[in-house]
JSON list of C-alpha atoms in Angstrom, two decimals:
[
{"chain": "A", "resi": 196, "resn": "UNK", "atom": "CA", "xyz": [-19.17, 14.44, 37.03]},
{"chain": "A", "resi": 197, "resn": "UNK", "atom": "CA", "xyz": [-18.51, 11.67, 34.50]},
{"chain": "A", "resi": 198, "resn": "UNK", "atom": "CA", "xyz": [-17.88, 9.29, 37.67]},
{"chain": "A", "resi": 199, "resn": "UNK", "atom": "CA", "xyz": [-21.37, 9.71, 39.51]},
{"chain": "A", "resi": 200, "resn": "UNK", "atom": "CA", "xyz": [-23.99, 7.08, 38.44]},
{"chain": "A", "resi": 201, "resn": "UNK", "atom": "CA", "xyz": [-27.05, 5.76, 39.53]},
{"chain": "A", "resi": 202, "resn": "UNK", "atom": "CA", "xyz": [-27.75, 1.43, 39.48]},
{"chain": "A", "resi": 203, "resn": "UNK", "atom": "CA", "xyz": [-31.28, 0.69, 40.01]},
{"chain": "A", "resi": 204, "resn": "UNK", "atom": "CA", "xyz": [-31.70, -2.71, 42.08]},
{"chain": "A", "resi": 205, "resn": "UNK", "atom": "CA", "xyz": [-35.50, -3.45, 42.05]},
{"chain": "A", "resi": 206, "resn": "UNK", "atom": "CA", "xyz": [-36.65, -4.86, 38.87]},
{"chain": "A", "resi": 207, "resn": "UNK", "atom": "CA", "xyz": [-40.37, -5.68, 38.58]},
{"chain": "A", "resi": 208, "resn": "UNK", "atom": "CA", "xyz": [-41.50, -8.99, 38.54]},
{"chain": "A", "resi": 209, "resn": "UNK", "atom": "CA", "xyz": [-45.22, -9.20, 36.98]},
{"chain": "A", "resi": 210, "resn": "UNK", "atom": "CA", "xyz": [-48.19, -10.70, 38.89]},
{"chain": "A", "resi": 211, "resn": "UNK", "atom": "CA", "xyz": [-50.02, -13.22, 37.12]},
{"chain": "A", "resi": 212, "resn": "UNK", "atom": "CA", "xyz": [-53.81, -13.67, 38.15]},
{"chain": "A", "resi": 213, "resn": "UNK", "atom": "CA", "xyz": [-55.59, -17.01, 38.12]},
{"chain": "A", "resi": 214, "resn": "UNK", "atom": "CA", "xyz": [-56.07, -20.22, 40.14]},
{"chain": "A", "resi": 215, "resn": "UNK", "atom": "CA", "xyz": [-52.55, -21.10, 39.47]},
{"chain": "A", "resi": 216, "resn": "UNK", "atom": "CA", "xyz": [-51.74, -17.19, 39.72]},
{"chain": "A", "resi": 217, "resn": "UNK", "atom": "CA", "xyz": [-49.51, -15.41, 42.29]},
{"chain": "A", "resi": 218, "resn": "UNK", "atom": "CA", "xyz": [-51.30, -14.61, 45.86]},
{"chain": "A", "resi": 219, "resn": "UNK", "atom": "CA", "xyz": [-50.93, -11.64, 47.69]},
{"chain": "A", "resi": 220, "resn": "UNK", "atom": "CA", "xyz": [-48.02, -11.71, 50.25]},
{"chain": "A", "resi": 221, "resn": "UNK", "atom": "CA", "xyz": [-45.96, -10.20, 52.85]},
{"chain": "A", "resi": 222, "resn": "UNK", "atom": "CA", "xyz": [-42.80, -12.39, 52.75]},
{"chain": "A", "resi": 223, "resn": "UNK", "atom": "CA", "xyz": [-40.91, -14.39, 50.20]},
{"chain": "A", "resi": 224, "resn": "UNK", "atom": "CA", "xyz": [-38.82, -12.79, 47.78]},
{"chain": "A", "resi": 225, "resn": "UNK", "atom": "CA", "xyz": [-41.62, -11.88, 45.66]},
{"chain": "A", "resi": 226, "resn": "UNK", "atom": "CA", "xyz": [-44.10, -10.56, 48.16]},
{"chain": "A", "resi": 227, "resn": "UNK", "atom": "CA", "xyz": [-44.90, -7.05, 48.58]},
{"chain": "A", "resi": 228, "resn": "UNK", "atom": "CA", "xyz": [-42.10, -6.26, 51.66]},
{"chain": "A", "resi": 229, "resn": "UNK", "atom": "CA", "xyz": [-39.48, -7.22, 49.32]},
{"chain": "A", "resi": 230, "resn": "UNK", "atom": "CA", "xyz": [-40.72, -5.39, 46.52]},
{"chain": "A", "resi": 231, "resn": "UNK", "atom": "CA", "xyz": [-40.78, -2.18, 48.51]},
{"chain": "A", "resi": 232, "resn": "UNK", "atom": "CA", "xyz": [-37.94, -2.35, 50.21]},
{"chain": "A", "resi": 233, "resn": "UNK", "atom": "CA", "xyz": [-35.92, -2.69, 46.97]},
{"chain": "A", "resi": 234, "resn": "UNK", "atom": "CA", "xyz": [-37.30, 0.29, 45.47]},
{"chain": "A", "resi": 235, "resn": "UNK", "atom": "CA", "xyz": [-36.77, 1.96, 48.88]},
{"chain": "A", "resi": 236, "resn": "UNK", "atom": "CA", "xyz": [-33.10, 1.13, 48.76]},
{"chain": "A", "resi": 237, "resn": "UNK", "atom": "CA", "xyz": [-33.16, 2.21, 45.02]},
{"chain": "A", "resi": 238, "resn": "UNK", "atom": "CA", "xyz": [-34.65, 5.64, 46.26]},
{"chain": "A", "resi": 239, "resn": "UNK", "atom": "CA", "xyz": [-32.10, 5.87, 49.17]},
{"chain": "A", "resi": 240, "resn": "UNK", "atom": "CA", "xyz": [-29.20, 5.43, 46.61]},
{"chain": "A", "resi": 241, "resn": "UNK", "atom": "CA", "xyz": [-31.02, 7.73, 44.13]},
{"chain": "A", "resi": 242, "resn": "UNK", "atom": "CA", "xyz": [-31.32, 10.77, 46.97]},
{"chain": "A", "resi": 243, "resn": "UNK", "atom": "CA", "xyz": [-27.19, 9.99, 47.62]},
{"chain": "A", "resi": 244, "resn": "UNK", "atom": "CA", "xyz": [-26.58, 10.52, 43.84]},
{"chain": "A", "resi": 245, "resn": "UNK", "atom": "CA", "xyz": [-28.50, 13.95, 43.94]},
{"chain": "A", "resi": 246, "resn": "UNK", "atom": "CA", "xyz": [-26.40, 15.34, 46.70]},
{"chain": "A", "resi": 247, "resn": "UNK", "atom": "CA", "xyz": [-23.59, 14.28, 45.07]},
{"chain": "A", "resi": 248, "resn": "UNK", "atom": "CA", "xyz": [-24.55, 15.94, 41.67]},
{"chain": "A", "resi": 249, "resn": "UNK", "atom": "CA", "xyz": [-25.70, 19.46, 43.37]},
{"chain": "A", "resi": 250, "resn": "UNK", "atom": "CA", "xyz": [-21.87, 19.20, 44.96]},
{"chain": "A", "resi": 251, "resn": "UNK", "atom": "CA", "xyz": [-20.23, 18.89, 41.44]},
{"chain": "A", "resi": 252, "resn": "UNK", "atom": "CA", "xyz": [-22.46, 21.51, 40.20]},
{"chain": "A", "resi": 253, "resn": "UNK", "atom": "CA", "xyz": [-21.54, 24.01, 43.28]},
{"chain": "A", "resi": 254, "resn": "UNK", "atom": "CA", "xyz": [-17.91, 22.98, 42.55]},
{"chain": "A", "resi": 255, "resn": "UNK", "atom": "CA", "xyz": [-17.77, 23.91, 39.50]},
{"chain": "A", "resi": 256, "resn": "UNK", "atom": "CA", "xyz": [-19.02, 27.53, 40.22]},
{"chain": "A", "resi": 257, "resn": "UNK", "atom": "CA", "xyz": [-16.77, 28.08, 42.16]},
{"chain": "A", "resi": 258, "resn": "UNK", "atom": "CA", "xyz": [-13.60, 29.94, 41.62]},
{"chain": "A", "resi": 259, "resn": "UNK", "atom": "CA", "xyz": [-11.75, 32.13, 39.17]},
{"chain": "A", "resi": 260, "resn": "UNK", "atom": "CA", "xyz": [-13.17, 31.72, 35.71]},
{"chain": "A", "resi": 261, "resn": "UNK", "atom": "CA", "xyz": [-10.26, 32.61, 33.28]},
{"chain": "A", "resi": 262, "resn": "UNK", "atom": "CA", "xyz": [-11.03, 34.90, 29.88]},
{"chain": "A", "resi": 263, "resn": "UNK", "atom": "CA", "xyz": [-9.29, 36.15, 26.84]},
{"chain": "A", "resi": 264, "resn": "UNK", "atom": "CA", "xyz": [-10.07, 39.31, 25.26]},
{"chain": "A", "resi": 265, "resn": "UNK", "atom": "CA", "xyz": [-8.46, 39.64, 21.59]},
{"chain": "A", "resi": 266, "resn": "UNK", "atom": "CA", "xyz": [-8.10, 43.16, 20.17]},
{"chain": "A", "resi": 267, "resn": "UNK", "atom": "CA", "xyz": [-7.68, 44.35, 17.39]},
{"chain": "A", "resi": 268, "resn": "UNK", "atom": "CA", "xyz": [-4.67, 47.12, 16.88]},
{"chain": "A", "resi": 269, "resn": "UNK", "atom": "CA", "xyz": [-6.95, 50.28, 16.35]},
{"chain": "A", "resi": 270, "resn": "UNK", "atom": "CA", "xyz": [-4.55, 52.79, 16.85]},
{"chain": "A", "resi": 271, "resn": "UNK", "atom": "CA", "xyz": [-5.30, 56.58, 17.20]},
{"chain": "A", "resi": 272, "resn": "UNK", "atom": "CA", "xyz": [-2.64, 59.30, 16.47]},
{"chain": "A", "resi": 273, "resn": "UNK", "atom": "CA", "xyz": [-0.90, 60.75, 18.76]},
{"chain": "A", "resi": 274, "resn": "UNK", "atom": "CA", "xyz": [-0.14, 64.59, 18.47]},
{"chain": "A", "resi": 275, "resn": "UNK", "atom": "CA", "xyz": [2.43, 65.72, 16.83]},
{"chain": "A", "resi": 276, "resn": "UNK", "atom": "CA", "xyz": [3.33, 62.16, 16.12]},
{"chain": "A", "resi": 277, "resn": "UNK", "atom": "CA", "xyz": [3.31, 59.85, 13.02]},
{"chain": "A", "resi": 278, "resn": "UNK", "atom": "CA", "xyz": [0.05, 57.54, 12.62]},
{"chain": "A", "resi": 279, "resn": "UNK", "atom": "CA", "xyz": [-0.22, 53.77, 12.43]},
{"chain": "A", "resi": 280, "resn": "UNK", "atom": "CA", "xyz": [-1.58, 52.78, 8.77]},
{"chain": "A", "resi": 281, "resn": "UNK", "atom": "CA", "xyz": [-3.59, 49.52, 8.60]},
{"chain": "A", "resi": 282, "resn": "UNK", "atom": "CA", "xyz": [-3.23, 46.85, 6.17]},
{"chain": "A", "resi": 283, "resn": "UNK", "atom": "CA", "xyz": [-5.21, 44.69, 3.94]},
{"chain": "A", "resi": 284, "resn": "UNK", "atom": "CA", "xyz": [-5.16, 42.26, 6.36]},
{"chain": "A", "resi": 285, "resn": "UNK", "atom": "CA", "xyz": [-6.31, 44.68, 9.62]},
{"chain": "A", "resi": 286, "resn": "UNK", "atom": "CA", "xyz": [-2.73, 44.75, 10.92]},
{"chain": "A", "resi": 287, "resn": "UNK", "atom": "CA", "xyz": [-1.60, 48.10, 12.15]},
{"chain": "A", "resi": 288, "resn": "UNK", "atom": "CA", "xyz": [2.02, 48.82, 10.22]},
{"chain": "A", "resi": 289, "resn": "UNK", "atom": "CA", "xyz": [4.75, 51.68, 10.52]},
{"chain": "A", "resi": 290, "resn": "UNK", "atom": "CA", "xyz": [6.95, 52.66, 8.22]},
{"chain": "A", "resi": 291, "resn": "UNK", "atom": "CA", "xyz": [8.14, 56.22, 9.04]},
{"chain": "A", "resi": 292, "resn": "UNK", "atom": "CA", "xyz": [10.13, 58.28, 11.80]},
{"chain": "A", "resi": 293, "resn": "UNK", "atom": "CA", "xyz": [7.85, 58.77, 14.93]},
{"chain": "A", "resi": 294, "resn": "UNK", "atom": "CA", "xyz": [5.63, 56.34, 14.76]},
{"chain": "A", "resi": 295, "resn": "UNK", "atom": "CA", "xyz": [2.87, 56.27, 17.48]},
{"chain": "A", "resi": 296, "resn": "UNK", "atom": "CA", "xyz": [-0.78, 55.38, 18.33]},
{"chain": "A", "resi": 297, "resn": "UNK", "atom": "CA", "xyz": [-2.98, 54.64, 21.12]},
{"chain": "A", "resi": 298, "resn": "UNK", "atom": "CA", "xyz": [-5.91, 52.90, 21.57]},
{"chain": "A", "resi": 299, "resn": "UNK", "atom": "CA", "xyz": [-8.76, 52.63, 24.80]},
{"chain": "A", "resi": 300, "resn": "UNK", "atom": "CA", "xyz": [-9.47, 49.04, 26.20]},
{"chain": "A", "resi": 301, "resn": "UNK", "atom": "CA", "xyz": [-13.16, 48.51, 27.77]},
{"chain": "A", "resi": 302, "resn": "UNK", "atom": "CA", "xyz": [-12.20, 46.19, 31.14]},
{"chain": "A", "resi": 303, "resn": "UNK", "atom": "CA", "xyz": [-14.90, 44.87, 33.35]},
{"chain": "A", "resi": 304, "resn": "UNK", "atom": "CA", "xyz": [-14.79, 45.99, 36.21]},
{"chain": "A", "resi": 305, "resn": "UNK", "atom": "CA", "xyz": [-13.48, 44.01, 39.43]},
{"chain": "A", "resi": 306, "resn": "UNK", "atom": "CA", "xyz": [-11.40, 41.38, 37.20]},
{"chain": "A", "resi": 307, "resn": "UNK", "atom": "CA", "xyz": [-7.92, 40.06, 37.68]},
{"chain": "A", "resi": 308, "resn": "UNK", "atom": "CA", "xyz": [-5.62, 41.10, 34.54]},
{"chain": "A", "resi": 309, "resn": "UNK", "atom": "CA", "xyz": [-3.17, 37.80, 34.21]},
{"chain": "A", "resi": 310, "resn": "UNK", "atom": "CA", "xyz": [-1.08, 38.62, 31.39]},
{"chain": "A", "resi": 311, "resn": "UNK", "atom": "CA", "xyz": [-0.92, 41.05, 28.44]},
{"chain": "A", "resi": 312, "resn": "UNK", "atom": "CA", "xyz": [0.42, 39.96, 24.61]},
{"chain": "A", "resi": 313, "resn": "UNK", "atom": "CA", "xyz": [1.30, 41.65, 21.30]},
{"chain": "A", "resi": 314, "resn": "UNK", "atom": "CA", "xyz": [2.37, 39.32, 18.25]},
{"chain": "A", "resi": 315, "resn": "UNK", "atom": "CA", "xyz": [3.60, 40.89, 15.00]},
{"chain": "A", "resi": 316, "resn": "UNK", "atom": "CA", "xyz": [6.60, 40.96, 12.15]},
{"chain": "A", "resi": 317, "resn": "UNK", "atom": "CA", "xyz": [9.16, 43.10, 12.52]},
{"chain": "A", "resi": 318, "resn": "UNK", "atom": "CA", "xyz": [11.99, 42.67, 9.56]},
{"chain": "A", "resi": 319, "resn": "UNK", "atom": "CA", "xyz": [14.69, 44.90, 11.04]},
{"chain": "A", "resi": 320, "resn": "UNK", "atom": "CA", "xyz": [14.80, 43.32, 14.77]},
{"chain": "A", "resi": 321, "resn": "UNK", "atom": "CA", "xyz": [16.61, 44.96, 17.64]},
{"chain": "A", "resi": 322, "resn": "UNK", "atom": "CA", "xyz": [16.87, 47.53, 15.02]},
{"chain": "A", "resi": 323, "resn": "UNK", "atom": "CA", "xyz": [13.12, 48.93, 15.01]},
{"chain": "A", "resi": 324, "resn": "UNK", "atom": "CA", "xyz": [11.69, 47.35, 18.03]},
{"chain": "A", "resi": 325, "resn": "UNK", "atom": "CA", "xyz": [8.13, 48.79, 18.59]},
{"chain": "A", "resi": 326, "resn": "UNK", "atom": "CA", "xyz": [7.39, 49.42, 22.26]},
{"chain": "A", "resi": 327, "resn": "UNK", "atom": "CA", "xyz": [3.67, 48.18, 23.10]},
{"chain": "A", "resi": 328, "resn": "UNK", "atom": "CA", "xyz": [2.53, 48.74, 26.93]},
{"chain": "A", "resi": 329, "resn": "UNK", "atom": "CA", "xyz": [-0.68, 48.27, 28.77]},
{"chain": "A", "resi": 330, "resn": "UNK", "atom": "CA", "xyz": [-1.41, 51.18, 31.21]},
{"chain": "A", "resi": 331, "resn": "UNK", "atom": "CA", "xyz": [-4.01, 52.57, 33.61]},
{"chain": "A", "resi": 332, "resn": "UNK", "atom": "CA", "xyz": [-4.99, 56.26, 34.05]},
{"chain": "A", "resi": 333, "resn": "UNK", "atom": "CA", "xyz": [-6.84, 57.68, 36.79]},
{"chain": "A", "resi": 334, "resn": "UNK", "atom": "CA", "xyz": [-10.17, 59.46, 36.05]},
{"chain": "A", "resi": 335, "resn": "UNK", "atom": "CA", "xyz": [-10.38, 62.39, 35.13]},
{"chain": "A", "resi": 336, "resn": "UNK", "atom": "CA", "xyz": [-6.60, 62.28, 34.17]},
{"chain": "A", "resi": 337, "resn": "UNK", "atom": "CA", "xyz": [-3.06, 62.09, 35.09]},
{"chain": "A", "resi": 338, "resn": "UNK", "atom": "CA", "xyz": [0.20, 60.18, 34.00]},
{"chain": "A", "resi": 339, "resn": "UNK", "atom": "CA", "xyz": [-0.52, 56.74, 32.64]},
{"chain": "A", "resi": 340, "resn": "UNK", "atom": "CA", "xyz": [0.95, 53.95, 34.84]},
{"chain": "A", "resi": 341, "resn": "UNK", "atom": "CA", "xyz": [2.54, 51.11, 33.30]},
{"chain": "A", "resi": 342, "resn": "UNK", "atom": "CA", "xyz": [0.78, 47.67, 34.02]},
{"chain": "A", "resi": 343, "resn": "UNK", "atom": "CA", "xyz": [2.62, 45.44, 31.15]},
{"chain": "A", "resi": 344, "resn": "UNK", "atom": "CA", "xyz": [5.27, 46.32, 28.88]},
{"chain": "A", "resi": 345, "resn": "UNK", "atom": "CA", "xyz": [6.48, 44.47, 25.24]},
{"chain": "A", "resi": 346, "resn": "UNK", "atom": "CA", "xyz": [9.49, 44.90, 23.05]},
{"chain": "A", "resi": 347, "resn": "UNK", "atom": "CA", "xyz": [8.48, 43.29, 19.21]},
{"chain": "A", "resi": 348, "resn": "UNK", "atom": "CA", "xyz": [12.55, 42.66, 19.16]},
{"chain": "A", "resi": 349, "resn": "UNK", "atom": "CA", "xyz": [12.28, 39.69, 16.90]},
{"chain": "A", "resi": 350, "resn": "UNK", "atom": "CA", "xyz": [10.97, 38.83, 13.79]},
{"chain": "A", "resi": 351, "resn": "UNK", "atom": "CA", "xyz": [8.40, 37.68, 14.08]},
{"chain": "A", "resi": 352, "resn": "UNK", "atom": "CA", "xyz": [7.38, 38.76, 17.43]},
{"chain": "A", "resi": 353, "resn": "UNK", "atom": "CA", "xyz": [4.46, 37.14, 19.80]},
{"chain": "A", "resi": 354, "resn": "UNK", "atom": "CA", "xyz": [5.67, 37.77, 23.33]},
{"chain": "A", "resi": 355, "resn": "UNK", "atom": "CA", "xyz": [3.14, 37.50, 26.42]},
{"chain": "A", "resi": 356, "resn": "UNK", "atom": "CA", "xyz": [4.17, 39.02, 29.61]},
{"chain": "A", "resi": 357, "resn": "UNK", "atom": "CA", "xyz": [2.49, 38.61, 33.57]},
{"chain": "A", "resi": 358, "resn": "UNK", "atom": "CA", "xyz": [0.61, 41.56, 35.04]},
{"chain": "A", "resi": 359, "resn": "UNK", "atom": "CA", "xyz": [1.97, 42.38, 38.67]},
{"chain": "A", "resi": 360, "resn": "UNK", "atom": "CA", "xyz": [-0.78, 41.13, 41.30]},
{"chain": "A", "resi": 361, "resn": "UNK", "atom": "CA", "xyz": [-0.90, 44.39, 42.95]},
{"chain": "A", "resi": 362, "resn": "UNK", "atom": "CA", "xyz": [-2.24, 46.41, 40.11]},
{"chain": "A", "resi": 363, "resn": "UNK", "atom": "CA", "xyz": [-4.22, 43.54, 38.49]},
{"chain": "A", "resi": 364, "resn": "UNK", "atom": "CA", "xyz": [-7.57, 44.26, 39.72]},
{"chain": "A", "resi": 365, "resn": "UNK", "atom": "CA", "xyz": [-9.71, 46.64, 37.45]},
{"chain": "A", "resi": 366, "resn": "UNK", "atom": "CA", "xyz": [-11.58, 49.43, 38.86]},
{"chain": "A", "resi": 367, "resn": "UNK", "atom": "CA", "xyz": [-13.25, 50.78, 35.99]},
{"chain": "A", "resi": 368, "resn": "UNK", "atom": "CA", "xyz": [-14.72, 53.76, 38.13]},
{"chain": "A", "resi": 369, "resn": "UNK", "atom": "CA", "xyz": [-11.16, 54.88, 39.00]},
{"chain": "A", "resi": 370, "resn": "UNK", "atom": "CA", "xyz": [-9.01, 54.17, 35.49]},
{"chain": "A", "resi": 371, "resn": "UNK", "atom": "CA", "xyz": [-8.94, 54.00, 32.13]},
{"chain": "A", "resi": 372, "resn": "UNK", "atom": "CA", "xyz": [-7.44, 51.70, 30.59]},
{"chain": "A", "resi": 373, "resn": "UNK", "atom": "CA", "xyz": [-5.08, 51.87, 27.29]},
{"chain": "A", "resi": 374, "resn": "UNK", "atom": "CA", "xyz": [-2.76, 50.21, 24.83]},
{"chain": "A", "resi": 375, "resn": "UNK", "atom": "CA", "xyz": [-0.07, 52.50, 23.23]},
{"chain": "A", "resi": 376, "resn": "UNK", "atom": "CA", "xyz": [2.79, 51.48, 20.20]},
{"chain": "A", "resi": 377, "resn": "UNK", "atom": "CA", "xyz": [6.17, 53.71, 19.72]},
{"chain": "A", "resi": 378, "resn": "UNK", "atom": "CA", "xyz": [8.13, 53.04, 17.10]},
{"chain": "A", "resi": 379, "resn": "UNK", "atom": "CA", "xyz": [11.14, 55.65, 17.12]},
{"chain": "A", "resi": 380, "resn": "UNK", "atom": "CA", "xyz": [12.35, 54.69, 13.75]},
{"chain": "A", "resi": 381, "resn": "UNK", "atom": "CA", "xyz": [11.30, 51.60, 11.12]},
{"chain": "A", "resi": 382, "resn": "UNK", "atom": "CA", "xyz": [13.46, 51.32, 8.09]},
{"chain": "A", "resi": 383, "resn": "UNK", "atom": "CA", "xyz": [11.38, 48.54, 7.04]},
{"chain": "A", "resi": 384, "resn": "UNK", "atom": "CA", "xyz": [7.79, 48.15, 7.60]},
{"chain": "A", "resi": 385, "resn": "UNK", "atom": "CA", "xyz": [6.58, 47.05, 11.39]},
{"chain": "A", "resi": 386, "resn": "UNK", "atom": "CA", "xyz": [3.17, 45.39, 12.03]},
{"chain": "A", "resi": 387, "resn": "UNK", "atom": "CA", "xyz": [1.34, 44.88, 15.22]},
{"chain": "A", "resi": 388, "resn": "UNK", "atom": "CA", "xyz": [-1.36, 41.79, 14.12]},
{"chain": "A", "resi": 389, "resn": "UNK", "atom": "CA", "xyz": [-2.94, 42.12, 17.18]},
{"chain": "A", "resi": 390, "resn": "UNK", "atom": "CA", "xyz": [-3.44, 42.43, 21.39]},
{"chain": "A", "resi": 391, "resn": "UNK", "atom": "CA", "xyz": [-4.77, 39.56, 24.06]},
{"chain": "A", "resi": 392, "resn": "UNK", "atom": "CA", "xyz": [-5.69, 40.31, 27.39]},
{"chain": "A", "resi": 393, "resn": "UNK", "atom": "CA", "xyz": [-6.17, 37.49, 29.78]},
{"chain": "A", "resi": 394, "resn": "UNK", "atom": "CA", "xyz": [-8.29, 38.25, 32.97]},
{"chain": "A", "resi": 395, "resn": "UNK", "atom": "CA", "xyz": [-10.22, 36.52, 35.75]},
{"chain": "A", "resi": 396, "resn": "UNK", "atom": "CA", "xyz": [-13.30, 36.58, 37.27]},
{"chain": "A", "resi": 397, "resn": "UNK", "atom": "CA", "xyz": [-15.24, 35.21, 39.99]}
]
């Protein structure tokens, strides 16, 4: 809106009273119909600047409003599996045969999911790659399916990857929502610093 301003024209003139003292009248360029019609004009200009302000405003509101969610990796055992330790620093790290955790993600509901990304280090590359996905479950239960998927291949590792459109939208009523981290094998120790969801709303 930086570009709508408002100019006022009339600038007021002050009567002076005496024998030698303005008189009252209609005409000339200081008598009262030129007075008021510049501050009618000003008003005119003033009521275009409004509408013009309420449109920016209504613009603005309008259309997808992007967010970013940032998670922490609080990572819950898995049966049968090994657990995700946590560092000094709040980083979840594996260093063991079976690594594998999972963790629930609170969506609103009705959003657009744009993209899903996982950043960590991971010292023995291709070697140890963790596998981090996004999923959705269907209330009460079922198999999860697989929204977003990430391979921590590199070291380090901060890889973002684009939600398919037709599974985007949340319905909160319907799934669950969840973030899970395999590591089959890490011969050195592999850290997962943290999630970021990116969603939009209208």
């Amino acid at each position: 809106m930086a570009d709508i301003s408002f100019d006022p024209t009339f600038s007021h003139r002050e009567f002076v009273d005496g024998p030698d003292g303005d008189r009252v009248r209609a005409a000339e360029p200081n008598g009262f119909n030129a007075r008021f019609g510049a501050i009618e004009d000003d008003l005119r200009q003033m009521s275009t600047v409004v509408d013009r302000i309420r449109a920016a405003i209504a613009a603005r509101g309008t259309g997808p409003v992007e967010h970013v969610l940032v998670l922490p990796p609080k990572l819950l055992v898995v049966p049968a599996r090994t657990n995700w330790t946590t560092t000094a620093s709040g980083a979840a790290q594996a260093l063991d045969h079976g690594v594998d955790g999972m963790m629930e993600v609170a969506l609103p509901d009705n959003v657009r999911l744009v993209s899903f990304r996982a950043m960590g280090q991971n010292p023995s590359g291709t070697a140890a790659p963790p596998d981090i996905t996004l999923s959705r479950l269907s209330v009460p239960g079922g198999t999860p399916e697989t929204l977003a998927e990430i391979s921590g291949d590199t070291n380090p590792y901060d890889k973002t990857t684009v939600i398919d459109a037709s599974v985007a939208t949340t319905a909160t009523a319907t799934y669950r929502y969840l973030i899970r981290a395999t590591v089959t094998f890490a011969p050195q120790p592999v850290t997962i610093a943290g999630f970021q969801i990116v969603y939009t709303s209208s």
